Amino acid sequence: MSDNLKIIADKFLSSDNIYILTHKSPDGDTLGSAFALYYALKAKGKSVRVLCADTFPKKFGYMYEAYEDKDFEPKLIASVDVADLNLLGNLSDIYAQKIDICIDHHKSNKIEAPLKYVSVASAATCEIIYTLLGYMNTEFTPLVCDCLYTGISTDTGCFKFSNTTPITHKIAAELMEYGCDYVNINKIMFDTKSKARIEMERMVIDTMQFEYDDRVAIIVVTRQMLTNTGMDESDLDGVAAIPRQIEGVDVGITMKETIDGGYKISVRTSESVDASKICAALGGGGHARAAGCSVNMSSQEAKEAILKAIKPLI
Amino acid sequence: MSDNLKIIADKFLSSDNIYILTHKSPDGDTLGSAFALYYALKAKGKSVRVLCADTFPKKFGYMYEAYEDKDFEPKLIASVDVADLNLLGNLSDIYAQKIDICIDHHKSNKIEAPLKYVSVASAATCEIIYTLLGYMNTEFTPLVCDCLYTGISTDTGCFKFSNTTPITHKIAAELMEYGCDYVNINKIMFDTKSKARIEMERMVIDTMQFEYDDRVAIIVVTRQMLTNTGMDESDLDGVAAIPRQIEGVDVGITMKETIDGGYKISVRTSESVDASKICAALGGGGHARAAGCSVNMSSQEAKEAILKAIKPLI
């Protein structure tokens, strides 16, 4: 399988006029992969573009401030960290059938491409790009390392999540030796919140309600809160993790009011309760520790319904 | 210098009836160091005790649940992660002059001992213990690795802080290969909050006030909040970091009401403002990014005083 990555390395080295496709709602890993590759290929004198259906979030500015977006006809198209064509967003119409190289770490990867390298054991696509750049014999500049570190750090929750492996740490060590600015990157990614986000968290925590001897905690995010703080749903990353973080809570419920007045419910559980079974009872599904469902009910009805679904399982 | 650590390794191996002293208000690093050493020395058939002026916090239970506290007369006394005799708390009276081995990573270390190894470059004392256990040729059991990982992870904010080095990551990789339960440890250390803590954060955020074009954020912790939540000051770890986390805030101020009605003020700053200068104006001091002072004023007076001190610096 890593032979395939060497073939991909050779393909990049022997090509020019390269497009790199990232997934919509871009995160640290897709952008880190794309820009690390961009700077590495630019240093080899090639024309390269990074494409995304959405604008690059401001917090990743340090990765793309040296990026020059120049138009040209692509001769090679690669996707990074994109598991499915629909994740290309509006890029899909033009490029769906034209991907030459697919590099990813998602188990669910469904992209078809002549050259494909999917490593599910890798915590981040940036881990794969790190190996790829080694094969390509490119220079690990501090900027390239900043990009790679960003993907690795964000996809592992700063080395906290179970996808972290010894290899993840070894690569981080290398990136630090090459001069990546890990302190600043981690500060931006993990220790910076907007005023609106702080305000949102305060309002959300105000709604917190405990049930079943405090083993269940429920929070509610209303449309009004989004309006008041000027946030949209994409700014709610991580909010669903709040109730489960509370000591003794086995089931954390986050109810997000939808535009049509119903609720999208996220369920996070400890090992003693199966989240997917709770959600299945309300027509949803997911994994054992994280699942979801949508209900067309009032807030009170939705709470009662989810508590009823939890009862036999807790 | 590492020769000294080899001498320490030999000393442990040739000794029996060993006391290991930890610092008061014990954290992950002092306990991780002590219990890793405890299990390693026990496996060599030795009598070992871990001593602390305070009770071991419950969240570190996985480290000490296999610990058996048996009394005996010590023949060798070692301190781990203890920078100063007064940090021994009430152990100081008995053991202050009897420490044979001192292992630490604090620049400020003032302990006097015949055998001393202080490595300021180490992110955690547990990094030193990792090397020491290697010299002692002890087995890196999952439990020993859990202890060492805890110290490293907590002292670096899960590899986020600037004390993290490539060596830190390489040791973490090794500990994971030996089977440490990093997912669970990080969950307990970083993703678990008590109900009281969540309630405290909500109340504290309610007090947040912005000044100087939102470049300064101030929060207040009152005695009443501590009473209402049943928390004490030692539960306020990390609260002082909240205001500086807000995007655009260069100066984060945390005012904690003291028992006598005054305020202890913590100041955290971005690189553009010197925290120690702000606090010096009020008779305090500290570092460029984190400093403190105490004032005997009302809440309103204290706010005005600190804002006045900030004005020429912002």
Coordinates of C-alpha atoms in Angstrom, one line a residue, chain A residues 212 215-218 251-253 267 273 277-278 281 303-314:
Chain A
Y212 CA -32.1 10.3 36.1
R215 CA -26.7 10.7 34.9
V216 CA -28.4 12.6 32.0
A217 CA -27.6 16.2 31.1
I218 CA -29.6 18.1 28.5
V251 CA -25.7 10.6 28.6
G252 CA -25.2 14.1 27.2
I253 CA -28.0 15.4 25.1
V267 CA -26.5 12.1 21.9
V273 CA -25.0 3.4 27.5
K277 CA -30.0 2.6 20.5
I278 CA -31.3 5.8 22.1
A281 CA -35.9 4.7 19.1
K303 CA -37.2 16.3 25.9
E304 CA -39.9 13.9 27.1
A305 CA -39.4 11.7 24.0
I306 CA -35.6 11.4 24.4
L307 CA -35.9 10.8 28.1
K308 CA -38.4 8.0 27.4
A309 CA -35.9 6.5 24.9
I310 CA -33.1 6.7 27.4
K311 CA -35.1 5.1 30.3
P312 CA -34.7 1.4 29.4
L313 CA -31.0 1.8 28.6
I314 CA -29.8 3.6 31.7

